[in-house]
Protein backbone atom coordinates (compact mmCIF):
# COMPACT_ATOMS: atom_id res chain seq x y z
CA MET A 1 32.51 1.28 224.43
CA PHE A 2 34.62 1.61 221.29
CA ASN A 3 31.58 0.40 218.87
CA LEU A 4 29.65 3.24 220.26
CA PHE A 5 32.33 5.80 219.57
CA LEU A 6 32.79 4.28 215.94
CA ALA A 7 28.79 4.67 215.59
CA VAL A 8 28.76 8.39 216.08
CA SER A 9 31.93 9.02 214.56
CA PRO A 10 30.30 10.65 211.23
CA GLU A 11 28.58 13.35 213.75
CA ILE A 12 31.93 13.71 215.81
CA PHE A 13 34.03 14.20 212.98
CA ILE A 14 31.74 16.82 211.06
CA ILE A 15 31.28 18.88 214.42
CA ASN A 16 34.96 18.89 214.93
CA ALA A 17 35.62 19.66 211.21
CA THR A 18 33.14 22.57 211.84
CA PHE A 19 34.83 24.09 214.62
CA ILE A 20 38.39 24.01 212.56
CA LEU A 21 36.81 25.59 209.74
CA LEU A 22 35.63 28.28 211.55
CA ILE A 23 38.87 28.98 213.72
CA HIS A 24 40.45 29.00 210.01
CA GLY A 25 38.16 31.37 208.90
CA VAL A 26 38.69 33.67 211.67
CA VAL A 27 42.41 33.57 211.70
CA PHE A 28 43.08 33.69 208.36
CA SER A 29 40.31 36.17 206.83
CA THR A 30 41.76 38.73 209.40
CA SER A 31 45.10 38.44 209.01
CA LYS A 32 46.75 41.43 207.31
CA LYS A 33 49.78 39.17 206.60
CA PHE A 34 47.66 37.68 203.79
CA ASP A 35 45.92 40.77 202.66
CA TYR A 36 42.33 39.68 204.31
CA PRO A 37 41.90 37.01 201.58
CA PRO A 38 37.93 36.10 201.47
CA LEU A 39 38.68 32.20 201.83
CA VAL A 40 35.79 31.45 199.54
CA SER A 41 37.42 28.98 197.56
CA ASN A 42 39.39 27.88 200.41
CA VAL A 43 36.84 27.32 202.98
CA GLY A 44 34.21 25.79 200.56
CA TRP A 45 36.78 23.02 199.32
CA LEU A 46 37.64 22.15 203.16
CA GLY A 47 33.95 22.25 203.74
CA LEU A 48 33.11 19.98 201.03
CA LEU A 49 36.07 17.33 201.64
CA SER A 50 34.77 17.49 205.42
CA VAL A 51 31.39 16.43 204.32
CA LEU A 52 32.70 13.72 201.72
CA ILE A 53 34.79 12.35 204.48
CA THR A 54 31.68 12.03 207.15
CA LEU A 55 30.00 10.09 204.25
CA LEU A 56 32.86 7.46 203.92
CA LEU A 57 32.91 7.20 207.90
CA LEU A 58 29.19 6.75 207.55
CA ALA A 59 29.93 4.18 205.22
CA ALA A 60 32.74 2.70 207.10
CA GLY A 61 30.50 2.27 210.01
CA ALA A 62 27.52 0.57 208.36
CA PRO A 63 28.45 -2.98 209.75
CA LEU A 64 27.82 -1.80 213.24
CA LEU A 65 24.45 -0.70 212.82
CA THR A 66 22.91 -3.47 215.07
CA ILE A 67 26.42 -3.53 217.65
CA ALA A 68 25.82 -0.45 219.18
CA HIS A 69 23.76 -1.07 222.13
CA LEU A 70 23.23 2.57 223.42
CA PHE A 71 21.65 3.68 220.12
CA TRP A 72 19.09 0.85 219.91
CA ASN A 73 17.47 1.71 223.47
CA ASN A 74 17.93 4.73 224.58
CA LEU A 75 18.18 8.37 222.59
CA PHE A 76 19.05 7.15 219.29
CA ARG A 77 18.63 4.34 216.69
CA ARG A 78 20.95 3.17 213.82
CA ASP A 79 19.02 0.98 211.06
CA ASN A 80 19.27 0.95 207.35
CA PHE A 81 16.47 3.70 207.26
CA THR A 82 18.84 5.78 209.27
CA TYR A 83 21.50 5.07 207.11
CA PHE A 84 20.34 5.94 204.00
CA CYS A 85 18.49 9.13 204.85
CA GLN A 86 21.67 10.06 206.47
CA ILE A 87 23.63 9.72 203.37
CA LEU A 88 20.89 11.38 201.48
CA LEU A 89 21.11 14.49 203.52
CA LEU A 90 25.43 14.54 203.13
CA LEU A 91 25.16 14.23 199.28
CA SER A 92 22.62 17.17 199.51
CA THR A 93 24.90 19.09 201.61
CA ALA A 94 27.45 18.34 199.54
CA GLY A 95 25.86 19.49 196.42
CA THR A 96 24.88 22.71 198.39
CA ILE A 97 28.37 23.52 199.18
CA SER A 98 29.81 23.21 195.66
CA MET A 99 27.08 25.91 194.70
CA CYS A 100 28.90 28.62 197.04
CA PHE A 101 32.43 28.68 195.35
CA ASP A 102 31.74 31.67 193.65
CA SER A 103 28.47 33.26 195.23
CA SER A 104 30.62 35.70 196.78
CA GLU A 105 31.13 37.60 193.49
CA GLN A 106 27.83 36.87 192.32
CA GLU A 107 25.58 37.86 195.23
CA ARG A 108 27.77 39.64 197.18
CA PHE A 109 27.98 38.41 200.62
CA ASP A 110 30.47 36.62 202.80
CA ALA A 111 30.07 32.72 201.52
CA SER A 112 32.70 31.48 203.67
CA GLU A 113 30.73 32.08 206.70
CA SER A 114 27.57 30.52 205.25
CA ILE A 115 29.75 27.53 204.08
CA VAL A 116 31.06 27.16 207.78
CA LEU A 117 27.55 27.21 208.98
CA ILE A 118 26.33 24.64 206.74
CA PRO A 119 27.74 21.45 208.15
CA LEU A 120 26.92 22.91 211.72
CA PRO A 121 23.18 21.85 211.44
CA THR A 122 23.94 18.63 208.85
CA ARG A 123 25.42 17.61 212.42
CA SER A 124 22.02 18.29 214.06
CA MET A 125 20.05 16.76 211.62
CA LEU A 126 22.00 13.68 211.39
CA PHE A 127 21.33 13.36 214.82
CA MET A 128 17.62 14.06 214.20
CA ILE A 129 17.34 11.08 211.65
CA SER A 130 18.59 8.81 214.02
CA ALA A 131 16.45 10.26 217.08
CA TYR A 132 14.27 7.91 218.67
CA ASP A 133 12.98 9.79 221.45
CA SER A 134 10.95 13.07 221.78
CA ILE A 135 13.83 14.85 223.83
CA ALA A 136 16.23 14.18 221.57
CA MET A 137 14.44 14.87 218.56
CA TYR A 138 13.59 18.30 220.07
CA LEU A 139 17.58 18.77 220.89
CA ALA A 140 18.52 17.72 217.38
CA ILE A 141 16.11 20.12 216.01
CA GLU A 142 16.99 23.09 217.79
CA PRO A 143 20.60 23.68 216.83
CA GLN A 144 19.58 23.16 213.33
CA SER A 145 17.24 25.70 213.66
CA LEU A 146 19.54 28.49 214.91
CA CYS A 147 21.89 27.73 212.30
CA PHE A 148 19.20 28.43 209.47
CA TYR A 149 18.25 31.97 211.16
CA VAL A 150 22.02 33.02 210.87
CA ILE A 151 22.70 31.83 207.21
CA ALA A 152 19.22 33.12 206.07
CA ALA A 153 20.37 36.51 207.28
CA SER A 154 24.00 36.00 205.83
CA LYS A 155 23.94 38.69 202.96
CA ARG A 156 24.15 41.37 205.65
CA LYS A 157 24.37 44.28 203.18
CA SER A 158 20.76 43.08 201.59
CA GLU A 159 17.58 44.15 203.43
CA PHE A 160 15.75 41.49 202.27
CA SER A 161 18.11 38.94 203.70
CA THR A 162 18.10 40.83 206.83
CA GLU A 163 14.29 40.49 206.58
CA ALA A 164 14.33 37.10 205.73
CA GLY A 165 16.27 36.25 208.85
CA SER A 166 14.01 38.33 211.14
CA LYS A 167 10.84 36.21 209.86
CA TYR A 168 12.61 32.71 210.17
CA LEU A 169 14.07 33.69 213.76
CA ILE A 170 10.35 35.00 214.76
CA LEU A 171 7.87 32.06 213.16
CA GLY A 172 10.76 29.52 213.75
CA ALA A 173 10.58 30.38 217.53
CA PHE A 174 6.69 30.10 217.54
CA SER A 175 7.01 26.36 215.85
CA SER A 176 9.64 25.15 217.99
CA GLY A 177 7.50 26.23 220.93
CA ILE A 178 4.53 24.10 219.71
CA LEU A 179 6.95 21.25 218.88
CA LEU A 180 7.98 21.54 222.60
CA PHE A 181 4.52 22.17 223.97
CA GLY A 182 3.66 18.84 222.24
CA CYS A 183 6.33 16.64 223.33
CA SER A 184 5.69 17.83 227.13
CA MET A 185 1.79 17.35 226.65
CA ILE A 186 2.58 13.71 225.27
CA TYR A 187 4.94 13.03 228.71
CA GLY A 188 2.22 14.54 230.66
CA SER A 189 -0.15 12.17 229.81
CA THR A 190 1.75 8.75 229.44
CA GLY A 191 4.85 9.56 231.42
CA ALA A 192 7.05 8.37 228.56
CA THR A 193 9.46 9.86 225.93
CA HIS A 194 10.97 6.92 224.23
CA PHE A 195 9.03 5.86 221.07
CA ASP A 196 9.29 2.38 221.66
CA GLN A 197 7.39 2.90 225.27
CA LEU A 198 4.78 5.08 223.53
CA ALA A 199 4.21 2.36 221.25
CA LYS A 200 3.51 0.22 224.05
CA ILE A 201 1.32 2.59 226.05
CA LEU A 202 -0.84 3.62 223.30
CA THR A 203 -1.40 0.45 220.92
CA GLY A 204 -5.11 0.52 220.53
CA TYR A 205 -5.50 3.53 222.80
CA GLU A 206 -8.98 5.20 222.32
CA ILE A 207 -9.13 8.96 222.47
CA THR A 208 -11.67 9.45 225.27
CA GLY A 209 -11.25 11.48 228.50
CA ALA A 210 -9.18 14.40 229.63
CA ARG A 211 -5.94 11.96 229.35
CA SER A 212 -6.43 10.79 225.88
CA SER A 213 -7.36 14.46 224.90
CA GLY A 214 -3.95 15.54 226.26
CA ILE A 215 -2.14 13.13 223.92
CA PHE A 216 -4.20 14.10 220.70
CA MET A 217 -3.18 17.85 221.74
CA GLY A 218 0.46 16.75 221.92
CA ILE A 219 0.24 14.91 218.93
CA LEU A 220 -1.45 17.64 216.88
CA SER A 221 1.38 20.16 218.10
CA ILE A 222 4.13 17.79 216.95
CA ALA A 223 2.79 17.67 213.47
CA VAL A 224 2.00 21.56 213.44
CA GLY A 225 5.71 21.80 214.47
CA SER A 226 6.95 19.87 212.19
CA LEU A 227 4.74 20.78 209.25
CA PHE A 228 6.12 24.40 209.58
CA LYS A 229 9.81 23.31 209.27
CA ILE A 230 8.98 21.53 205.88
CA THR A 231 6.77 24.63 204.52
CA ALA A 232 3.56 22.61 204.12
CA VAL A 233 0.25 24.57 204.14
CA PRO A 234 -1.13 25.95 206.13
CA PHE A 235 2.25 26.67 207.73
CA HIS A 236 4.04 28.07 204.77
CA MET A 237 3.52 31.72 204.83
CA TRP A 238 7.05 32.35 205.73
CA ALA A 239 8.75 30.33 202.82
CA PRO A 240 8.47 32.71 199.87
CA ASP A 241 9.76 35.52 201.32
CA ILE A 242 12.99 33.97 202.99
CA TYR A 243 13.65 31.93 199.96
CA GLU A 244 13.82 35.05 197.93
CA GLY A 245 15.69 37.19 200.71
CA SER A 246 18.61 34.47 201.17
CA PRO A 247 21.55 33.76 199.07
CA THR A 248 20.69 31.34 196.51
CA PRO A 249 22.95 28.37 197.85
CA VAL A 250 21.04 28.91 201.21
CA THR A 251 17.70 28.70 199.76
CA ALA A 252 18.67 25.31 198.37
CA PHE A 253 19.60 24.01 201.50
CA LEU A 254 16.75 25.60 203.03
CA SER A 255 14.46 23.58 200.53
CA ILE A 256 16.35 20.17 200.90
CA ALA A 257 18.12 19.58 203.98
CA PRO A 258 15.35 20.11 206.54
CA LYS A 259 12.56 18.19 204.78
CA ILE A 260 14.88 14.88 204.82
CA SER A 261 15.70 15.11 208.28
CA ILE A 262 12.29 15.85 209.43
CA SER A 263 10.42 13.46 207.14
CA ALA A 264 12.63 10.76 208.30
CA ASN A 265 11.89 11.35 212.14
CA ILE A 266 8.11 11.95 211.82
CA SER A 267 8.24 8.45 209.55
CA ARG A 268 9.58 6.89 212.94
CA LEU A 269 7.04 8.76 215.31
CA SER A 270 4.10 7.87 213.02
CA ILE A 271 5.20 3.93 213.08
CA TYR A 272 6.68 3.62 216.59
CA GLY A 273 5.13 6.20 218.48
CA SER A 274 1.53 6.98 218.90
CA TYR A 275 -1.55 7.90 216.83
CA GLY A 276 -0.62 6.85 213.57
CA ALA A 277 -4.06 7.23 212.09
CA THR A 278 -4.25 10.97 213.36
CA LEU A 279 -0.98 11.82 212.14
CA GLN A 280 -2.20 10.36 208.82
CA GLN A 281 -5.35 12.37 208.83
CA ILE A 282 -3.17 15.70 209.53
CA PHE A 283 -0.87 15.11 206.69
CA PHE A 284 -3.90 13.85 204.08
CA PHE A 285 -5.53 17.51 204.89
CA CYS A 286 -2.01 19.36 204.47
CA SER A 287 -1.19 16.94 201.36
CA ILE A 288 -4.03 18.11 199.33
CA ALA A 289 -3.76 21.81 200.63
CA SER A 290 -0.06 21.97 199.66
CA MET A 291 -0.49 20.83 196.50
CA ILE A 292 -3.49 23.06 195.40
CA LEU A 293 -2.09 26.12 197.07
CA GLY A 294 1.39 25.27 195.50
CA ALA A 295 -0.07 24.99 192.00
CA LEU A 296 -2.13 28.11 192.13
CA ALA A 297 -0.36 30.50 194.05
CA ALA A 298 2.83 29.57 191.53
CA MET A 299 1.06 30.71 188.58
CA ALA A 300 0.83 34.62 189.88
CA GLN A 301 4.56 34.63 190.32
CA THR A 302 7.28 36.87 188.28
CA LYS A 303 10.27 36.03 190.21
CA VAL A 304 12.07 32.87 189.68
CA LYS A 305 13.19 32.04 193.18
CA ARG A 306 9.74 32.88 194.29
CA LEU A 307 8.14 30.41 191.85
CA LEU A 308 10.63 28.01 193.00
CA ALA A 309 9.33 28.41 196.44
CA HIS A 310 6.00 27.83 195.61
CA SER A 311 6.92 24.83 193.94
CA SER A 312 8.82 23.59 196.97
CA ILE A 313 5.38 23.89 198.54
CA GLY A 314 3.70 21.85 196.22
CA HIS A 315 6.21 19.12 196.15
CA VAL A 316 5.76 18.99 200.05
CA GLY A 317 2.17 17.87 199.03
CA TYR A 318 3.16 15.43 197.05
CA ILE A 319 5.85 13.93 199.41
CA ARG A 320 3.16 14.01 202.13
CA THR A 321 1.00 11.60 200.08
CA GLY A 322 3.48 8.63 201.15
CA PHE A 323 2.88 9.63 204.70
CA SER A 324 -0.75 9.79 204.57
CA CYS A 325 -0.87 6.08 203.53
CA GLY A 326 0.65 4.62 206.48
CA THR A 327 1.93 1.64 204.88
CA ILE A 328 5.30 0.16 203.46
CA GLU A 329 4.73 1.29 199.75
CA GLY A 330 3.62 4.69 201.21
CA ILE A 331 7.10 4.94 203.21
CA GLN A 332 9.06 3.83 200.02
CA SER A 333 7.20 6.20 197.72
CA LEU A 334 7.79 9.01 200.13
CA LEU A 335 11.64 8.16 200.13
CA ILE A 336 11.96 7.86 196.28
CA GLY A 337 10.18 11.11 195.79
CA ILE A 338 12.37 13.13 198.43
CA PHE A 339 15.68 11.58 196.75
CA ILE A 340 14.47 12.40 193.49
CA TYR A 341 13.15 16.20 194.59
CA ALA A 342 16.55 16.83 196.24
CA SER A 343 17.99 15.99 192.53
CA MET A 344 15.61 18.30 191.11
CA THR A 345 16.05 20.97 193.44
CA ILE A 346 19.63 20.93 193.57
CA ASP A 347 19.83 21.03 189.55
CA ALA A 348 17.45 24.12 189.42
CA PHE A 349 18.81 26.24 192.01
CA ALA A 350 22.69 25.49 190.66
CA ILE A 351 21.25 26.68 187.20
CA VAL A 352 19.47 29.65 188.98
CA SER A 353 22.71 30.38 190.79
CA ALA A 354 24.73 30.51 187.89
CA LEU A 355 22.15 33.09 186.17
CA ARG A 356 22.27 35.33 189.20
CA GLN A 357 25.91 36.08 187.73
CA SER A 358 24.28 37.83 185.13
CA ARG A 359 21.62 39.45 187.67
CA VAL A 360 18.96 37.42 186.28
CA LYS A 361 16.20 37.68 189.18
CA TYR A 362 12.77 37.82 187.16
CA ILE A 363 11.28 35.06 184.76
CA ALA A 364 11.29 37.86 182.30
CA ASP A 365 14.98 38.07 182.38
CA LEU A 366 14.94 34.31 180.78
CA GLY A 367 13.87 35.32 177.41
CA ALA A 368 16.37 33.90 174.94
CA LEU A 369 18.37 32.18 177.22
CA ALA A 370 18.23 29.30 174.40
CA LYS A 371 19.70 31.84 172.04
CA THR A 372 22.75 33.25 174.66
CA ASN A 373 23.60 30.15 176.46
CA PRO A 374 21.84 26.96 174.92
CA ILE A 375 23.20 24.34 177.32
CA SER A 376 22.11 25.85 180.38
CA ALA A 377 18.41 26.57 178.81
CA ILE A 378 18.35 22.86 177.97
CA THR A 379 19.31 21.64 181.25
CA PHE A 380 16.88 23.94 183.22
CA SER A 381 14.22 23.04 180.53
CA ILE A 382 14.94 19.30 181.46
CA THR A 383 14.66 20.18 185.17
CA MET A 384 11.41 22.26 184.82
CA PHE A 385 9.92 19.26 182.86
CA SER A 386 11.06 16.95 185.49
CA TYR A 387 9.35 19.09 188.15
CA ALA A 388 6.01 19.01 186.03
CA GLY A 389 5.98 15.03 185.81
CA ILE A 390 6.57 14.57 182.34
CA PRO A 391 7.89 11.27 181.28
CA PRO A 392 10.20 9.87 180.95
CA LEU A 393 12.03 11.90 183.42
CA ALA A 394 12.41 10.96 187.05
CA GLY A 395 9.83 13.68 188.31
CA PHE A 396 7.21 11.39 186.50
CA CYS A 397 8.12 8.18 188.54
CA SER A 398 8.11 10.13 191.50
CA LYS A 399 4.34 11.37 191.11
CA PHE A 400 3.83 7.71 189.59
CA TYR A 401 4.96 5.78 192.78
CA LEU A 402 3.26 8.39 195.10
CA PHE A 403 -0.41 8.07 193.51
CA PHE A 404 0.09 4.69 193.29
CA ALA A 405 0.87 4.01 196.98
CA ALA A 406 -1.96 6.49 197.90
CA LEU A 407 -4.65 4.20 195.24
CA GLY A 408 -3.29 1.17 196.94
CA CYS A 409 -4.10 2.19 200.32
CA GLY A 410 -7.67 3.61 199.46
CA ALA A 411 -6.75 7.31 199.83
CA TYR A 412 -8.97 7.44 196.30
CA PHE A 413 -9.53 11.45 196.60
CA LEU A 414 -5.54 12.30 197.26
CA ALA A 415 -4.30 10.41 193.85
CA PRO A 416 -7.03 12.49 191.74
CA VAL A 417 -6.34 15.76 193.52
CA GLY A 418 -2.62 15.53 192.71
CA VAL A 419 -3.15 14.49 189.43
CA VAL A 420 -5.05 17.32 188.78
CA THR A 421 -2.66 19.99 190.64
CA SER A 422 0.20 18.27 188.47
CA VAL A 423 -1.22 19.30 185.16
CA ILE A 424 -2.19 22.80 186.30
CA GLY A 425 1.42 23.01 187.80
CA ARG A 426 2.79 22.29 184.31
CA PHE A 427 1.39 25.73 182.97
CA TYR A 428 4.18 27.47 184.92
CA TYR A 429 7.05 24.92 184.51
CA ILE A 430 6.49 24.97 180.51
CA ARG A 431 5.88 29.16 180.57
CA LEU A 432 9.42 29.16 181.68
CA VAL A 433 10.57 26.79 179.06
CA LYS A 434 8.72 28.99 176.66
CA ARG A 435 10.02 32.18 177.92
CA MET A 436 13.60 31.00 177.21
CA PHE A 437 12.89 29.42 173.72
CA PHE A 438 10.25 31.31 171.94
CA ASP A 439 10.21 35.14 173.80
CA THR A 440 12.31 37.91 172.50
CA PRO A 441 13.79 39.80 175.72
CA ARG A 442 13.29 43.60 176.00
CA THR A 443 16.78 44.05 176.88
CA TRP A 444 19.48 41.40 175.87
CA ILE A 445 21.67 39.97 178.41
CA LEU A 446 25.22 38.62 178.13
CA TYR A 447 25.40 35.00 180.06
CA GLU A 448 28.74 34.65 181.65
CA PRO A 449 29.92 30.79 181.45
CA MET A 450 29.11 28.53 184.31
CA ASP A 451 31.74 27.84 186.43
CA ARG A 452 33.32 24.03 186.60
CA ASP A 453 31.97 23.13 189.88
CA LYS A 454 28.47 23.79 189.04
CA SER A 455 29.04 22.31 185.65
CA LEU A 456 30.25 19.20 187.21
CA LEU A 457 26.88 19.31 189.50
CA LEU A 458 24.71 19.64 186.92
CA ALA A 459 26.22 16.76 185.01
CA MET A 460 25.67 14.56 187.88
CA THR A 461 21.94 15.68 188.58
CA SER A 462 20.79 15.89 185.16
CA SER A 463 22.26 12.58 184.25
CA PHE A 464 20.11 10.84 187.13
CA ILE A 465 17.22 12.79 186.31
CA THR A 466 17.05 11.56 182.80
CA SER A 467 18.41 7.82 183.27
CA PHE A 468 15.89 6.92 186.35
CA PHE A 469 13.08 6.23 184.12
CA PRO A 470 14.87 3.45 182.23
CA TYR A 471 16.60 1.94 185.18
CA PRO A 472 14.93 2.51 188.47
CA SER A 473 15.88 -0.47 190.08
CA PRO A 474 18.59 0.53 192.18
CA LEU A 475 16.87 3.12 193.95
CA PHE A 476 13.56 1.04 194.34
CA SER A 477 15.56 -1.57 195.91
CA VAL A 478 17.56 0.41 198.39
CA THR A 479 14.20 2.34 199.41
CA HIS A 480 12.38 -0.95 199.60
CA GLN A 481 15.17 -1.93 202.04
CA MET A 482 14.58 1.38 204.26
CA ALA A 483 10.83 1.12 204.57
CA LEU A 484 11.07 -2.53 205.54
CA SER A 485 13.71 -1.65 208.07
CA SER A 486 11.38 1.11 209.40
CA TYR A 487 8.68 -1.01 210.33
CA LEU A 488 10.99 -4.10 211.80
């Protein structure tokens, strides 16, 4: 029993820490004695400390991965795949929280409330990564979605933020219903919800008859609900408006965290569950559609956050390439792609959040940034070149591994489409760099210095982006162990 408690100690700690932060914020922010303090920095540092302690608890519990018998056989599973995906999720959450410290002044919203609501869905995503049952999967994804609806509309004085939250609520409820319908169809056709049981029942199962049609509809519905959550085409329609209307740190969190948790869970479902070939075909189509639409739609954007939203849609297509392979190399390339994508996205949104302090909203506002703030311009340019897949940056390695895995599994159409869309995508990434270094703005903007927290965050992510190409062995070795453990 003690071992079981240790196995779930990270999730138990982060949910208790979140409730304590919530009580702390309510008591002190409404206190007349303390002159109603905003508590952004206080709650932010406490939230960051909570996430880091959760990370330490997760690392301390690594030797117990094979001890917790309950987690192996019922609702959840602990292995190397779960362990490393949860570490990546917590690191991304810590990076997102570190962007929020001065966001209340930049974007005029109550950042302390959003900081409290960031660890709350993180707990649900930790459970979702280790979910090994369709019921556990749905029960983990719903609290995560409810928190996302709230933090998307956390800038209450902005009608764009309110609109973003409303759209996300309506469309998210629709996708959750489809996901639950898929789980119920599979249970009604097989009588099982556990992934191991589904694997035994459906190994070599042919899609014939009414019962098989029900299974096929269930798998299709689960895929549709999951693809909606990660903004894959053709279920991407909500992403640009919600990414633009939400506060910048929240947009960064929505761009990274759901992709990590849902990708990990769908990997388990496709490997252990049922109809891996069917899911591969669905992801094959969505991967191609996401890459094409993300590349073409971003060319017409004039706002920085909408461009990053369409860039995120395109990168979902690249990451889905790993799913379409259905091999160990495909899962490994997917994990490498998610890790590098998370680093690039944190880097990009940290710079955008710092520039929003000077009311930078449109791409045209970046004119002559290299003359007024050369360090930010150089860092942003490195990130854009990495997004575009230009060597010797980490983004090139990510796409190289993904396309190489696609060629290795025989997806000869997927890799050329990815290469062509990457070339098209370089247009709008390099356009940003050209705007910063060579264009003269209509009105000059005096950019305020970046705060220390974002500077430290940018230093770490930029160092990883630039140093991964000459020394990829550590991440390559870790992701290979993760991919192997997911198949064992």
